[in-house]
Coordinates of N, CA and C in Angstrom, one line a residue:
M210 N -27.1 -28.6 14.8 CA -26.4 -28.0 13.7 C -27.0 -28.5 12.4
K211 N -27.0 -27.7 11.4 CA -27.6 -28.0 10.1 C -26.7 -29.1 9.4
E212 N -27.4 -30.2 9.0 CA -26.6 -31.3 8.3 C -26.6 -31.2 6.8
T213 N -27.6 -30.5 6.3 CA -27.7 -30.4 4.8 C -27.9 -29.0 4.4
R214 N -27.3 -28.6 3.2 CA -27.5 -27.3 2.6 C -28.1 -27.5 1.2
F215 N -28.9 -26.6 0.8 CA -29.6 -26.6 -0.5 C -29.1 -25.6 -1.5
Q216 N -28.2 -24.8 -1.0 CA -27.6 -23.8 -1.9 C -26.1 -23.9 -1.7
P217 N -25.3 -23.7 -2.8 CA -23.9 -23.9 -2.7 C -23.2 -22.7 -2.0
N218 N -22.0 -23.1 -1.5 CA -21.1 -22.0 -0.9 C -20.0 -21.8 -1.9
I219 N -19.7 -20.5 -2.1 CA -18.7 -20.2 -3.1 C -17.7 -19.3 -2.5
I220 N -16.4 -19.5 -2.8 CA -15.3 -18.6 -2.4 C -14.9 -17.8 -3.7
I221 N -14.9 -16.5 -3.6 CA -14.3 -15.7 -4.6 C -13.0 -15.1 -4.1
T222 N -11.9 -15.5 -4.6 CA -10.6 -15.2 -4.1 C -9.7 -14.6 -5.2
G223 N -8.5 -14.1 -4.7 CA -7.6 -13.6 -5.6 C -6.7 -12.5 -4.9
T224 N -5.7 -12.0 -5.5 CA -4.8 -11.0 -5.0 C -5.7 -9.8 -4.7
P225 N -5.4 -9.0 -3.6 CA -6.1 -7.8 -3.3 C -6.0 -6.9 -4.6
G226 N -7.2 -6.3 -4.9 CA -7.3 -5.4 -6.0 C -7.8 -6.1 -7.3
C227 N -8.1 -7.4 -7.2 CA -8.5 -8.1 -8.4 C -10.1 -8.1 -8.6
G228 N -10.8 -7.5 -7.7 CA -12.2 -7.3 -7.9 C -13.1 -8.3 -7.1
K229 N -12.6 -8.9 -6.1 CA -13.4 -9.9 -5.3 C -14.7 -9.4 -4.8
T230 N -14.6 -8.2 -4.1 CA -15.8 -7.7 -3.5 C -16.8 -7.2 -4.6
S231 N -16.4 -6.6 -5.6 CA -17.3 -6.2 -6.7 C -18.0 -7.5 -7.3
H232 N -17.2 -8.5 -7.5 CA -17.8 -9.8 -8.0 C -18.8 -10.3 -7.1
A233 N -18.4 -10.4 -5.8 CA -19.3 -11.0 -4.8 C -20.6 -10.2 -4.6
E234 N -20.5 -8.9 -4.5 CA -21.7 -8.1 -4.4 C -22.6 -8.2 -5.6
S235 N -22.0 -8.2 -6.8 CA -22.9 -8.4 -8.0 C -23.5 -9.7 -8.1
L236 N -22.8 -10.8 -7.7 CA -23.3 -12.1 -7.7 C -24.5 -12.3 -6.7
V237 N -24.3 -11.8 -5.5 CA -25.4 -11.9 -4.5 C -26.6 -11.1 -4.9
S238 N -26.4 -10.0 -5.5 CA -27.5 -9.1 -6.0 C -28.2 -9.9 -7.1
L239 N -27.5 -10.5 -8.0 CA -28.1 -11.3 -9.1 C -28.9 -12.5 -8.6
L240 N -28.2 -13.3 -7.6 CA -28.8 -14.5 -7.1 C -30.0 -14.3 -6.3
G241 N -30.0 -13.2 -5.5 CA -31.2 -12.8 -4.7 C -31.3 -13.5 -3.4
E242 N -32.5 -13.7 -3.0 CA -32.8 -14.2 -1.6 C -32.1 -15.6 -1.4
G243 N -31.6 -15.7 -0.2 CA -31.0 -17.0 0.2 C -29.5 -16.9 0.1
Y244 N -28.9 -15.9 -0.6 CA -27.5 -15.8 -0.8 C -27.0 -14.6 0.0
K245 N -25.8 -14.7 0.6 CA -25.2 -13.7 1.4 C -23.7 -13.5 1.2
H246 N -23.3 -12.3 1.1 CA -21.9 -11.9 0.9 C -21.2 -11.8 2.2
Y247 N -20.1 -12.6 2.3 CA -19.2 -12.5 3.5 C -17.9 -11.9 3.1
N248 N -17.7 -10.6 3.3 CA -16.4 -10.0 3.1 C -15.6 -10.2 4.3
I249 N -14.6 -11.1 4.2 CA -13.9 -11.6 5.4 C -13.1 -10.5 6.1
S250 N -12.6 -9.6 5.4 CA -11.9 -8.5 6.1 C -12.8 -7.7 7.0
A251 N -14.0 -7.4 6.5 CA -15.0 -6.7 7.3 C -15.6 -7.6 8.4
L252 N -15.8 -8.9 8.1 CA -16.4 -9.8 9.0 C -15.4 -10.1 10.2
A253 N -14.1 -10.2 9.9 CA -13.1 -10.4 11.0 C -13.1 -9.2 11.9
K254 N -13.3 -8.0 11.4 CA -13.3 -6.8 12.2 C -14.6 -6.8 13.1
E255 N -15.7 -7.1 12.4 CA -17.0 -7.1 13.1 C -17.1 -8.1 14.2
R256 N -16.5 -9.3 13.9 CA -16.6 -10.4 14.9 C -15.4 -10.5 15.8
K257 N -14.5 -9.5 15.7 CA -13.3 -9.4 16.5 C -12.4 -10.7 16.4
C258 N -12.1 -11.0 15.2 CA -11.2 -12.2 14.9 C -9.8 -11.8 14.5
F259 N -9.2 -10.7 15.1 CA -7.9 -10.3 14.8 C -6.9 -10.7 15.9
L260 N -5.7 -11.1 15.5 CA -4.6 -11.4 16.4 C -3.8 -10.2 16.7
S261 N -3.5 -9.5 15.6 CA -2.6 -8.3 15.8 C -2.6 -7.4 14.5
Y262 N -1.8 -6.4 14.5 CA -1.7 -5.5 13.4 C -0.3 -5.5 12.8
D263 N -0.1 -5.6 11.5 CA 1.2 -5.6 10.9 C 1.5 -4.2 10.4
E264 N 2.3 -3.4 11.1 CA 2.6 -2.0 10.7 C 3.3 -2.0 9.3
E265 N 4.2 -2.9 9.1 CA 5.0 -2.8 7.8 C 4.1 -2.9 6.6
F266 N 3.1 -3.8 6.7 CA 2.2 -4.0 5.5 C 0.8 -3.4 5.7
D267 N 0.7 -2.6 6.8 CA -0.5 -1.9 7.1 C -1.8 -2.8 7.0
S268 N -1.8 -3.9 7.7 CA -2.9 -4.8 7.6 C -3.0 -5.6 8.9
H269 N -4.3 -6.1 9.2 CA -4.5 -6.9 10.4 C -4.2 -8.3 10.2
I270 N -3.8 -9.0 11.2 CA -3.5 -10.4 11.1 C -4.8 -11.1 11.7
V271 N -5.4 -12.0 10.9 CA -6.7 -12.6 11.3 C -6.4 -13.9 12.1
D272 N -7.2 -14.0 13.2 CA -7.2 -15.3 14.0 C -8.1 -16.3 13.2
E273 N -7.4 -17.1 12.4 CA -8.1 -18.0 11.5 C -9.0 -19.0 12.2
D274 N -8.6 -19.5 13.4 CA -9.4 -20.5 14.1 C -10.7 -19.8 14.6
K275 N -10.5 -18.6 15.2 CA -11.7 -17.9 15.7 C -12.6 -17.5 14.5
L276 N -12.1 -17.1 13.4 CA -12.9 -16.8 12.2 C -13.7 -18.0 11.7
L277 N -13.0 -19.1 11.6 CA -13.7 -20.3 11.1 C -14.8 -20.8 12.1
D278 N -14.5 -20.7 13.4 CA -15.6 -21.1 14.4 C -16.8 -20.2 14.2
S279 N -16.5 -18.9 14.0 CA -17.6 -17.9 13.8 C -18.4 -18.1 12.5
L280 N -17.7 -18.5 11.5 CA -18.3 -18.6 10.1 C -18.9 -19.9 9.8
E281 N -18.5 -21.0 10.5 CA -19.0 -22.3 10.2 C -20.6 -22.4 10.2
P282 N -21.3 -21.8 11.2 CA -22.7 -21.9 11.1 C -23.3 -21.3 9.9
D283 N -22.7 -20.2 9.4 CA -23.2 -19.5 8.2 C -22.9 -20.4 7.0
L284 N -21.8 -21.0 6.9 CA -21.5 -21.9 5.8 C -22.4 -23.1 5.8
R285 N -22.7 -23.6 7.0 CA -23.6 -24.8 7.1 C -25.0 -24.5 6.5
E286 N -25.4 -23.2 6.6 CA -26.7 -22.8 6.0 C -26.7 -22.9 4.5
G287 N -25.6 -22.7 3.9 CA -25.5 -22.6 2.4 C -25.8 -21.2 1.9
G288 N -25.5 -21.0 0.6 CA -25.8 -19.7 0.0 C -24.7 -18.6 0.4
A289 N -23.6 -19.0 0.9 CA -22.5 -18.1 1.3 C -21.6 -17.8 0.1
V290 N -21.4 -16.5 -0.1 CA -20.4 -16.1 -1.1 C -19.3 -15.4 -0.3
V291 N -18.2 -16.1 -0.2 CA -17.1 -15.7 0.7 C -16.1 -14.9 -0.2
D292 N -15.7 -13.8 0.3 CA -14.8 -12.9 -0.4 C -13.5 -12.6 0.4
W293 N -12.4 -13.2 0.0 CA -11.2 -13.0 0.7 C -10.0 -13.4 -0.1
H294 N -8.8 -12.9 0.2 CA -7.6 -13.2 -0.6 C -7.0 -14.5 -0.2
C295 N -7.5 -15.1 0.9 CA -7.0 -16.4 1.4 C -8.2 -17.3 1.2
C296 N -7.9 -18.5 0.7 CA -9.1 -19.4 0.4 C -8.9 -20.8 1.1
D297 N -7.7 -21.2 1.3 CA -7.5 -22.7 1.7 C -7.8 -23.0 3.1
I298 N -8.2 -22.0 3.9 CA -8.5 -22.3 5.3 C -9.9 -22.8 5.6
F299 N -10.8 -22.6 4.6 CA -12.2 -23.0 4.8 C -12.3 -24.5 4.5
P300 N -13.1 -25.2 5.4 CA -13.3 -26.7 5.2 C -13.8 -27.1 3.9
E301 N -13.1 -28.0 3.3 CA -13.5 -28.4 1.9 C -14.9 -29.0 1.9
R302 N -15.3 -29.6 2.9 CA -16.7 -30.2 3.0 C -17.8 -29.2 2.9
L303 N -17.4 -27.9 3.1 CA -18.4 -26.8 3.1 C -18.3 -25.9 1.9
I304 N -17.4 -26.2 1.0 CA -17.2 -25.3 -0.2 C -17.5 -26.1 -1.4
D305 N -18.2 -25.4 -2.3 CA -18.7 -26.1 -3.6 C -18.0 -25.5 -4.8
L306 N -17.5 -24.3 -4.7 CA -16.9 -23.7 -5.9 C -15.9 -22.6 -5.4
V307 N -14.7 -22.7 -6.0 CA -13.6 -21.7 -5.7 C -13.3 -20.9 -6.9
V308 N -13.6 -19.6 -7.0 CA -13.3 -18.8 -8.1 C -12.1 -18.0 -7.8
V309 N -11.0 -18.2 -8.6 CA -9.8 -17.4 -8.5 C -9.8 -16.3 -9.6
L310 N -9.8 -15.1 -9.2 CA -9.8 -14.0 -10.1 C -8.3 -13.6 -10.4
R311 N -8.0 -13.4 -11.7 CA -6.7 -13.0 -12.2 C -6.8 -11.7 -12.9
T312 N -5.8 -10.8 -12.6 CA -5.8 -9.5 -13.1 C -4.4 -9.2 -13.7
D313 N -4.4 -8.5 -14.8 CA -3.1 -8.1 -15.4 C -2.4 -7.1 -14.4
N314 N -1.0 -7.3 -14.4 CA -0.3 -6.5 -13.4 C -0.4 -5.0 -13.6
S315 N -0.6 -4.5 -14.8 CA -0.7 -3.0 -15.0 C -2.0 -2.5 -14.4
A316 N -3.1 -3.3 -14.6 CA -4.4 -2.9 -14.0 C -4.4 -3.1 -12.5
L317 N -3.7 -4.1 -12.0 CA -3.6 -4.4 -10.6 C -2.8 -3.2 -9.9
F318 N -1.7 -2.9 -10.5 CA -0.9 -1.8 -10.0 C -1.7 -0.5 -9.8
D319 N -2.4 -0.1 -10.9 CA -3.3 1.1 -10.8 C -4.3 1.0 -9.7
R320 N -5.0 -0.1 -9.6 CA -6.0 -0.3 -8.6 C -5.4 -0.1 -7.2
L321 N -4.3 -0.8 -6.9 CA -3.7 -0.7 -5.6 C -3.1 0.7 -5.3
K322 N -2.6 1.3 -6.3 CA -2.1 2.7 -6.1 C -3.2 3.6 -5.7
K323 N -4.4 3.4 -6.4 CA -5.5 4.3 -6.2 C -6.1 4.1 -4.8
R324 N -5.9 2.9 -4.2 CA -6.3 2.6 -2.8 C -5.4 3.2 -1.8
G325 N -4.2 3.7 -2.3 CA -3.3 4.3 -1.3 C -2.4 3.3 -0.6
Y326 N -2.2 2.1 -1.3 CA -1.3 1.1 -0.7 C 0.1 1.6 -0.7
K327 N 0.9 1.2 0.3 CA 2.3 1.5 0.4 C 3.0 0.7 -0.7
D328 N 4.2 1.3 -1.2 CA 4.9 0.6 -2.3 C 5.3 -0.8 -2.0
N329 N 5.7 -1.1 -0.8 CA 6.1 -2.5 -0.5 C 4.9 -3.4 -0.5
K330 N 3.7 -2.9 -0.1 CA 2.5 -3.7 -0.2 C 2.0 -4.0 -1.6
I331 N 2.2 -2.9 -2.4 CA 1.9 -3.1 -3.9 C 2.8 -4.1 -4.5
Q332 N 4.1 -4.0 -4.2 CA 5.0 -5.0 -4.8 C 4.8 -6.4 -4.3
E333 N 4.4 -6.6 -3.1 CA 4.1 -7.9 -2.5 C 2.9 -8.5 -3.3
N334 N 1.9 -7.7 -3.5 CA 0.7 -8.2 -4.2 C 1.0 -8.5 -5.6
L335 N 1.8 -7.6 -6.3 CA 2.1 -7.9 -7.7 C 2.9 -9.2 -7.8
D336 N 3.9 -9.4 -6.9 CA 4.6 -10.7 -6.9 C 3.7 -11.9 -6.7
C337 N 2.8 -11.7 -5.8 CA 1.8 -12.8 -5.5 C 1.0 -13.2 -6.8
E338 N 0.6 -12.1 -7.5 CA -0.1 -12.4 -8.8 C 0.7 -13.0 -9.8
I339 N 2.0 -12.6 -10.0 CA 2.9 -13.2 -10.9 C 3.2 -14.6 -10.6
M340 N 3.4 -14.9 -9.3 CA 3.7 -16.3 -8.9 C 2.5 -17.2 -8.7
E341 N 1.3 -16.7 -9.0 CA 0.0 -17.4 -8.9 C -0.2 -18.0 -7.5
V342 N 0.2 -17.3 -6.5 CA 0.2 -17.8 -5.1 C -1.3 -18.2 -4.7
V343 N -2.2 -17.3 -5.0 CA -3.6 -17.6 -4.6 C -4.2 -18.8 -5.3
Y344 N -3.9 -18.9 -6.6 CA -4.3 -20.1 -7.4 C -3.7 -21.4 -6.9
Q345 N -2.4 -21.3 -6.6 CA -1.7 -22.5 -6.0 C -2.4 -22.9 -4.7
D346 N -2.7 -22.0 -3.8 CA -3.3 -22.3 -2.6 C -4.7 -22.9 -2.8
A347 N -5.4 -22.4 -3.8 CA -6.7 -23.0 -4.2 C -6.6 -24.4 -4.6
I348 N -5.7 -24.7 -5.6 CA -5.6 -26.1 -6.1 C -5.0 -27.1 -5.1
N349 N -4.2 -26.5 -4.1 CA -3.7 -27.4 -3.1 C -4.7 -27.6 -1.9
G350 N -5.7 -26.7 -1.8 CA -6.6 -26.8 -0.7 C -7.9 -27.5 -1.1
Y351 N -8.2 -27.6 -2.4 CA -9.5 -28.2 -2.8 C -9.3 -29.1 -4.0
V352 N -10.3 -30.0 -4.2 CA -10.2 -30.8 -5.4 C -10.2 -29.9 -6.6
P353 N -9.3 -30.2 -7.6 CA -9.2 -29.3 -8.8 C -10.5 -29.1 -9.5
E354 N -11.4 -30.0 -9.5 CA -12.7 -29.9 -10.2 C -13.5 -28.7 -9.7
I355 N -13.3 -28.2 -8.5 CA -14.2 -27.1 -8.0 C -13.5 -25.8 -8.1
V356 N -12.2 -25.8 -8.6 CA -11.5 -24.5 -8.7 C -11.5 -24.0 -10.2
I357 N -11.9 -22.7 -10.4 CA -11.9 -22.1 -11.7 C -11.1 -20.8 -11.6
T358 N -10.5 -20.4 -12.7 CA -9.9 -19.1 -12.8 C -10.7 -18.2 -13.8
L359 N -10.9 -17.0 -13.5 CA -11.6 -16.0 -14.4 C -10.7 -14.7 -14.4
T360 N -10.7 -14.1 -15.6 CA -9.9 -12.9 -15.8 C -10.8 -11.7 -15.3
S361 N -10.2 -10.8 -14.6 CA -10.9 -9.6 -14.1 C -10.2 -8.3 -14.3
N362 N -10.2 -7.9 -15.6 CA -9.5 -6.6 -15.9 C -10.5 -5.5 -16.3
S363 N -11.8 -5.8 -16.5 CA -12.7 -4.8 -16.9 C -14.1 -5.0 -16.4
V364 N -15.0 -4.0 -16.5 CA -16.4 -4.1 -16.0 C -17.1 -5.2 -16.9
E365 N -16.7 -5.3 -18.1 CA -17.4 -6.3 -19.0 C -17.0 -7.7 -18.6
E366 N -15.8 -7.9 -18.2 CA -15.4 -9.2 -17.7 C -16.0 -9.5 -16.4
L367 N -16.2 -8.5 -15.5 CA -16.9 -8.8 -14.3 C -18.3 -9.2 -14.5
E368 N -19.0 -8.5 -15.4 CA -20.4 -8.9 -15.8 C -20.5 -10.3 -16.3
D369 N -19.6 -10.6 -17.3 CA -19.5 -12.0 -17.8 C -19.3 -13.0 -16.8
N370 N -18.3 -12.8 -15.9 CA -18.0 -13.7 -14.8 C -19.1 -14.0 -13.9
V371 N -19.8 -12.9 -13.5 CA -21.0 -13.0 -12.6 C -22.1 -13.8 -13.3
D372 N -22.3 -13.6 -14.6 CA -23.3 -14.4 -15.3 C -22.9 -15.9 -15.3
R373 N -21.6 -16.1 -15.6 CA -21.2 -17.5 -15.6 C -21.3 -18.2 -14.3
I374 N -20.9 -17.5 -13.2 CA -21.1 -18.1 -11.9 C -22.5 -18.4 -11.5
S375 N -23.4 -17.4 -11.9 CA -24.8 -17.5 -11.6 C -25.4 -18.8 -12.3
A376 N -25.0 -19.0 -13.6 CA -25.4 -20.1 -14.4 C -25.0 -21.4 -13.7
W377 N -23.7 -21.4 -13.2 CA -23.2 -22.6 -12.4 C -24.1 -22.9 -11.2
V378 N -24.4 -21.8 -10.5 CA -25.3 -22.0 -9.3 C -26.6 -22.6 -9.6
E379 N -27.2 -22.1 -10.7 CA -28.5 -22.6 -11.2 C -28.4 -24.1 -11.4
T380 N -27.3 -24.5 -12.1 CA -27.1 -26.0 -12.4 C -26.9 -26.8 -11.2
W381 N -26.1 -26.2 -10.2 CA -25.8 -26.9 -9.0 C -27.1 -27.2 -8.2
V382 N -27.9 -26.2 -8.1 CA -29.2 -26.3 -7.4 C -30.1 -27.4 -8.0
K383 N -30.1 -27.4 -9.4 CA -30.9 -28.4 -10.1 C -30.4 -29.8 -9.9
D384 N -29.0 -29.9 -9.9 CA -28.4 -31.2 -9.7 C -28.4 -31.8 -8.3
H385 N -28.8 -30.9 -7.3 CA -28.8 -31.4 -5.9 C -30.1 -31.1 -5.3
P386 N -31.2 -31.8 -5.8 CA -32.5 -31.5 -5.2 C -32.7 -31.9 -3.8
Q387 N -31.8 -32.9 -3.3 CA -31.9 -33.3 -1.9 C -30.9 -32.6 -1.1
G388 N -30.2 -31.6 -1.7 CA -29.2 -30.9 -1.0 C -27.9 -31.7 -0.9
V389 N -26.9 -31.2 -0.2 CA -25.6 -31.9 0.1 C -25.3 -31.9 1.6
T390 N -24.6 -32.9 2.0 CA -24.3 -33.0 3.4 C -23.2 -32.0 3.8
N391 N -23.3 -31.5 5.0 CA -22.3 -30.6 5.6 C -21.2 -31.5 6.4
E392 N -21.5 -32.8 6.4 CA -20.6 -33.6 7.2 C -19.4 -34.2 6.3
L393 N -18.4 -34.7 7.0 CA -17.3 -35.3 6.2 C -17.9 -36.6 5.5
D394 N -17.4 -36.8 4.3 CA -17.7 -38.0 3.6 C -17.0 -39.2 4.2
P395 N -17.7 -40.2 4.7 CA -17.1 -41.3 5.4 C -16.0 -42.0 4.5
D396 N -16.2 -42.0 3.2 CA -15.2 -42.6 2.3 C -13.9 -41.8 2.4
M397 N -14.0 -40.5 2.5 CA -12.8 -39.7 2.6 C -12.1 -39.9 3.9
V398 N -12.9 -40.0 5.0 CA -12.3 -40.2 6.3 C -11.5 -41.5 6.3
R399 N -12.1 -42.6 5.7 CA -11.5 -43.9 5.7 C -10.2 -43.8 4.9
S400 N -10.2 -43.2 3.7 CA -9.0 -43.1 2.9 C -7.9 -42.3 3.6
E401 N -8.3 -41.3 4.4 CA -7.2 -40.5 5.2 C -6.6 -41.4 6.2
D402 N -7.5 -42.3 6.9 CA -7.0 -43.2 7.9 C -6.0 -44.2 7.3
E403 N -6.4 -44.7 6.1 CA -5.5 -45.6 5.4 C -4.2 -45.0 5.0
D404 N -4.2 -43.8 4.6 CA -3.0 -43.1 4.3 C -2.0 -43.0 5.4
M405 N -2.6 -42.9 6.6 CA -1.7 -42.8 7.8 C -1.1 -44.1 8.3
E406 N -1.6 -45.2 7.8 CA -1.0 -46.5 8.2 C 0.3 -46.7 7.5

C-alpha cells in the first residue's frame, strides 16, 4: 500500500443542489493530470456499495464501510476530489481540505425543484442548509484549519471558488515537496490513548 501521496485529497461537500459536482468537475479539469473526480453517488452504484433503497426520500442508503474499503486505495494515491453530501466518514489522515459549499435557500429550492425532487426531500434539504448540518459535520469530523466554506449561488462564484481551490492546491504541492504520509500520526495515536486512560 502506498505510504506517501504527493497531491492533496479534497472533499467538496454541501447540501444536495449546492453545486458539488459542477465544482469538482471544473476543479479536476483545471488541475489536469493526476487529479480525479470521485462522485460518491455514482461510485457507490458502480462499486455496488448500497445497503438498501429509501422509498420515502427516493434515495439509496450507502454501505459506508464497503465504500471506504473500496475508496481507500484511491485516496492513498492522492489527487482525489471527492464529491458527496456526507463528508465526515472519510479518514482524517487521508483528507487535506474540506470545502463546504453554501447556497441561498431560494436558489437551492429552484435547483432541487428542477431536479424533480419530491416536496419532502426538498424540505429536508432546505432544513439541512438552514441548520448548517453539513458544515457542522465537517468541523466535527476534521481539524477546523482544513475546513472552508464557500458560497455557491452563481456561475461567477463557482469560477471564483474553483480558482481559489486551485491556488490552494498549488501552494499545498509547493509546501510538501516530500509528500505527506498516509499513515496515522504517531503523536495523534499517543494522545488518543492518553485520552482513554
